[in-house]
PDB file of C-alpha atoms in Angstrom:
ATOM      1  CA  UNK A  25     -11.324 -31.399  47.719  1.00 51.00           C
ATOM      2  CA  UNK A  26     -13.994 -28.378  48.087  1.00 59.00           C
ATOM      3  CA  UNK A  27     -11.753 -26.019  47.006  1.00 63.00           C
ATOM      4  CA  UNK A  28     -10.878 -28.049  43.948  1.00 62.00           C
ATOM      5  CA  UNK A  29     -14.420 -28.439  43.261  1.00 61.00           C
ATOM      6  CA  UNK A  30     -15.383 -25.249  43.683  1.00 62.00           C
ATOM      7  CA  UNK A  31     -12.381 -23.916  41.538  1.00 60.00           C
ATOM      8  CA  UNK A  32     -13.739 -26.054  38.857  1.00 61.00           C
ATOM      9  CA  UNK A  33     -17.377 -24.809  39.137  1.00 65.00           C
ATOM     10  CA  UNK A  34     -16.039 -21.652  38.588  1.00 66.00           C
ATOM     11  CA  UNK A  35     -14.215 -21.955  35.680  1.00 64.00           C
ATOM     12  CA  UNK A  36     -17.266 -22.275  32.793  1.00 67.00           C
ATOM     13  CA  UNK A  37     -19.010 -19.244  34.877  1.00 62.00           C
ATOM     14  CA  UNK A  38     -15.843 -17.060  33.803  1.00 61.00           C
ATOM     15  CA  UNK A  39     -15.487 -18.355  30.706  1.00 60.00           C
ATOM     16  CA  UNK A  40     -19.549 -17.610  30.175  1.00 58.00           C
ATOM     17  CA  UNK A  41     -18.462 -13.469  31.032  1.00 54.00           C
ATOM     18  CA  UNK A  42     -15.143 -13.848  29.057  1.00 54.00           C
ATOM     19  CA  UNK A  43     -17.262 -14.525  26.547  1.00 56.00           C
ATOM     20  CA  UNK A  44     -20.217 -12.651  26.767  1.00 56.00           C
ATOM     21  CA  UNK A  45     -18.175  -9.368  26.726  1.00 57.00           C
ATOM     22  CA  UNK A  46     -16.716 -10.336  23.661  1.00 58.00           C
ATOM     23  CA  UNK A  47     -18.245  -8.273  20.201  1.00 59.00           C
ATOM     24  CA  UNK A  48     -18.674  -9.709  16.837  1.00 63.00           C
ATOM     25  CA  UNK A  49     -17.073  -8.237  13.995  1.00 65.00           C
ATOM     26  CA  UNK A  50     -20.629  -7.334  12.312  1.00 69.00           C
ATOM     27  CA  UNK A  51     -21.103  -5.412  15.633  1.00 73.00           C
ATOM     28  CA  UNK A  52     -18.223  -3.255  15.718  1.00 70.00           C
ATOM     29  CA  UNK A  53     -18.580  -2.410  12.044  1.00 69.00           C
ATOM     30  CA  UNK A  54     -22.041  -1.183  12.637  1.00 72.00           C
ATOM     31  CA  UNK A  55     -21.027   0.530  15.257  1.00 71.00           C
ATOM     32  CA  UNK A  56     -18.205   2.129  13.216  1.00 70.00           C
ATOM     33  CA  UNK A  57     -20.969   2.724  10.421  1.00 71.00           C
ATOM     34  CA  UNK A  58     -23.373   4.546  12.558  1.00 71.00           C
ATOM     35  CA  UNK A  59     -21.303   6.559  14.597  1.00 65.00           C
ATOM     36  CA  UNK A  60     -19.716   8.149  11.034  1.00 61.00           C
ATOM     37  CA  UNK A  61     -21.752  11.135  10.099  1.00 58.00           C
ATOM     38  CA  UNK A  62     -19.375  12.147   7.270  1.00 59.00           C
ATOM     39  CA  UNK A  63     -21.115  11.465   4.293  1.00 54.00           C
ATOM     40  CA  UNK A  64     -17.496  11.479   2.556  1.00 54.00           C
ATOM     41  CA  UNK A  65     -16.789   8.336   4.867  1.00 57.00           C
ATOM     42  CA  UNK A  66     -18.817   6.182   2.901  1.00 63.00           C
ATOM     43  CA  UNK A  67     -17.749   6.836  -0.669  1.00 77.00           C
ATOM     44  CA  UNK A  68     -15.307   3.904  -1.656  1.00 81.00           C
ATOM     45  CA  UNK A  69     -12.190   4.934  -2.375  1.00 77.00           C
ATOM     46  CA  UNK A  70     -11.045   5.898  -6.253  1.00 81.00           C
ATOM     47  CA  UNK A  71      -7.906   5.044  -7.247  1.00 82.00           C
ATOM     48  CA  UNK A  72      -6.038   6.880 -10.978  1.00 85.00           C
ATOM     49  CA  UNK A  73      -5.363   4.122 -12.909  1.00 86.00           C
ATOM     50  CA  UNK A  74      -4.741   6.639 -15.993  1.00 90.00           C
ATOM     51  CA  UNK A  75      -1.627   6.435 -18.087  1.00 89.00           C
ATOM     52  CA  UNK A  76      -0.985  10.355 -17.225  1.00 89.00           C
ATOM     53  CA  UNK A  77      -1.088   9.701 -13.283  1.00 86.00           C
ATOM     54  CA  UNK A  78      -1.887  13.446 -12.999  1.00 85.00           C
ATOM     55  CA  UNK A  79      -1.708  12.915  -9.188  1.00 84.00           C
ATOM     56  CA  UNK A  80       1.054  11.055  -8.901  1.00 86.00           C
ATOM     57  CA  UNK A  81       3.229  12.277  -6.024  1.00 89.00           C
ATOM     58  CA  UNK A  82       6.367  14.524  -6.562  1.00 93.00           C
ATOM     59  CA  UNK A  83       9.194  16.148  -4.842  1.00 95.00           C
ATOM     60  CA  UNK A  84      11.812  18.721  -6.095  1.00 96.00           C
ATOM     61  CA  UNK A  85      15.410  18.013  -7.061  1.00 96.00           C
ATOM     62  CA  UNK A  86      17.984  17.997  -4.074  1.00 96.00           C
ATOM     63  CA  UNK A  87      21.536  19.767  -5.534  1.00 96.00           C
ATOM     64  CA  UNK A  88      23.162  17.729  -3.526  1.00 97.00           C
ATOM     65  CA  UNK A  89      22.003  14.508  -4.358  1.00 96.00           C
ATOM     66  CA  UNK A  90      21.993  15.832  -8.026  1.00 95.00           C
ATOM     67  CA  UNK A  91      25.594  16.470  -8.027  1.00 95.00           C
ATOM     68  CA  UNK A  92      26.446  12.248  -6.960  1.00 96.00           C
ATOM     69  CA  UNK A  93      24.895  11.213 -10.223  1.00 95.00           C
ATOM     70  CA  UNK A  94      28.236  10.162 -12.127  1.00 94.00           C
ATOM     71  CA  UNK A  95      29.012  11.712 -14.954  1.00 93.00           C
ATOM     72  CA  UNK A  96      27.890   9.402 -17.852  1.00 90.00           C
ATOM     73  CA  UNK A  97      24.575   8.919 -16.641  1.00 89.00           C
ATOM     74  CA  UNK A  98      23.954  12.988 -16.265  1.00 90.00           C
ATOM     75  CA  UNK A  99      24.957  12.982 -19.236  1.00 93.00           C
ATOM     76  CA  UNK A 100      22.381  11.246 -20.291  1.00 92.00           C
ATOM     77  CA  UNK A 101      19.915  12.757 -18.108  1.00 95.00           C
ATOM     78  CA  UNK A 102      17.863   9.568 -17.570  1.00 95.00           C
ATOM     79  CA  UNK A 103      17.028   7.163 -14.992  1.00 95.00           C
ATOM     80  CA  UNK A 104      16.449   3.550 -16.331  1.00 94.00           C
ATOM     81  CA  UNK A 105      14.040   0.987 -14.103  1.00 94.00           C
ATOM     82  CA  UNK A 106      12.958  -2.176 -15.380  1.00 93.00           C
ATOM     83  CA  UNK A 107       9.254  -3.043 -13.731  1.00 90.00           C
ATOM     84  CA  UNK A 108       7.979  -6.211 -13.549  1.00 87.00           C
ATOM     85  CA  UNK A 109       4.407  -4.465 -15.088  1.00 78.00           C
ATOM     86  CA  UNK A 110       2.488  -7.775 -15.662  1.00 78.00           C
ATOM     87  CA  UNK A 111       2.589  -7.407 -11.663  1.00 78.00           C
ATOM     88  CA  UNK A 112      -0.382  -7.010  -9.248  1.00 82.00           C
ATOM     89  CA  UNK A 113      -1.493  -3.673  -7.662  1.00 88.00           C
ATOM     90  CA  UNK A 114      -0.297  -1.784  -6.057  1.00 89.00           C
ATOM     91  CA  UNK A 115       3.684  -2.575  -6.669  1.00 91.00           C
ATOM     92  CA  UNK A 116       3.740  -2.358 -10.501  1.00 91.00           C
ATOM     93  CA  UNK A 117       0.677  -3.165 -13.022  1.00 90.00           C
ATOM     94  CA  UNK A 118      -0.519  -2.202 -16.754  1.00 90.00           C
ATOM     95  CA  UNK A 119      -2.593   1.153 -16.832  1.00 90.00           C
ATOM     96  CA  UNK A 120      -5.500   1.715 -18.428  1.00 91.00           C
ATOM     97  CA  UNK A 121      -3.926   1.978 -21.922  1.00 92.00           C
ATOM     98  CA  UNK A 122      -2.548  -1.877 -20.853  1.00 90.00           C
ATOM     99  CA  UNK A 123       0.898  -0.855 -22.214  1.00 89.00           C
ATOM    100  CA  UNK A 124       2.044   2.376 -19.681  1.00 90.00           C
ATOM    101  CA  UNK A 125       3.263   0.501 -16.002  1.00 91.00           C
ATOM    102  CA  UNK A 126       1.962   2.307 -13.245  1.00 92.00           C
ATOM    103  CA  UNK A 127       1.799   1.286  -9.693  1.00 92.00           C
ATOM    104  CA  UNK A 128       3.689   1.729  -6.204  1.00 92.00           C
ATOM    105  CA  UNK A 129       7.371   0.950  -7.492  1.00 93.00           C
ATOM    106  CA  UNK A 130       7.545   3.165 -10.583  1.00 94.00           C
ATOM    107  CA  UNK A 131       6.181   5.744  -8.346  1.00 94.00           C
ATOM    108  CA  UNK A 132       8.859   5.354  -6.031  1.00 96.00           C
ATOM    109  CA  UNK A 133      11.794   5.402  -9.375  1.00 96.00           C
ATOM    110  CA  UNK A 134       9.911   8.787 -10.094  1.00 96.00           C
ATOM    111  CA  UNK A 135      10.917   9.826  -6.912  1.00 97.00           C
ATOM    112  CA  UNK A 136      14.153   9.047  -7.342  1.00 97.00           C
ATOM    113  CA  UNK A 137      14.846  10.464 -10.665  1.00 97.00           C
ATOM    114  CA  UNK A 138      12.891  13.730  -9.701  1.00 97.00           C
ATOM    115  CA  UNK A 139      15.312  14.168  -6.764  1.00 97.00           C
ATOM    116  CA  UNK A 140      18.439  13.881  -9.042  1.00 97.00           C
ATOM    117  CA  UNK A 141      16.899  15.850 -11.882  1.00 96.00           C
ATOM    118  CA  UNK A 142      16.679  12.907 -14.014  1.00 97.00           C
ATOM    119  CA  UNK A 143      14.030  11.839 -16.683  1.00 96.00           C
ATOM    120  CA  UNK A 144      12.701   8.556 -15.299  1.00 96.00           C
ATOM    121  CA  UNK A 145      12.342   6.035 -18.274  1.00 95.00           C
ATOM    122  CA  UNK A 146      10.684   2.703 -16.978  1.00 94.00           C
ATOM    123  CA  UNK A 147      10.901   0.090 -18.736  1.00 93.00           C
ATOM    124  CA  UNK A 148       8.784  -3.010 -18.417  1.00 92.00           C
ATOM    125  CA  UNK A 149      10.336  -6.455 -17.857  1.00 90.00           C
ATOM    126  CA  UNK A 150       9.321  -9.763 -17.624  1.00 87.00           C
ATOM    127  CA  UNK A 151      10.389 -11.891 -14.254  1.00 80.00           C
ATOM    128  CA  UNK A 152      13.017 -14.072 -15.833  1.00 79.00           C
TER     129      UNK A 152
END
């Protein structure tokens, strides 16, 4: 029986340093805040909503991708993607114009069309 008792003594003592070594959230973000000297660190972050996306990423065209496009659509030279662009940030969403779609997905199809040496020509869908 003493060792039961004392077992159970025990138990809200742990608990008590369990918890007491435990940090808030508030805590560790101040910490965060006030070890950060950069003064870049603290300027929120900007993101291009533009219609140009002059920093959208790119990549160059790989021949041998390039030469699996079939026929008819080299031809053509374009890539087609419908985007949902009534969509929410970041997959696929209106620009600042509110009529170019811009966003994570036609950045991706840019990609893609860039790497074949296609023009990519998005157009914007609804979801039915």
């Amino acid at each position: 029986m003493t060792r039961t008792r004392t077992t159970l003594a025990a138990l809200p003592l742990a608990a008590a340093l369990l918890l007491s070594a435990c940090s808030s959230s508030a805590e560790i973000e101040a910490d965060q805040q006030a070890g950060s000297s950069d003064a870049a660190a603290a300027q929120p972050l900007t993101v291009d909503t533009s219609a140009a996306q002059s920093d959208r990423v790119s990549t160059d065209v790989d021949p041998a991708a390039a030469a699996l496009v079939p026929g008819a659509i080299a031809a053509d030279g374009k890539l087609t993607v419908g985007v949902v662009g009534a969509g929410e940030p970041p997959l696929a969403f209106l620009a600042d114009d509110n009529s170019t779609v811009v966003g994570s997905e036609v950045d991706i199809a840019s990609l893609v069309a860039e790497s074949l040496g296609l023009e990519l020509d998005v157009r914007n869908i609804s979801w039915e």
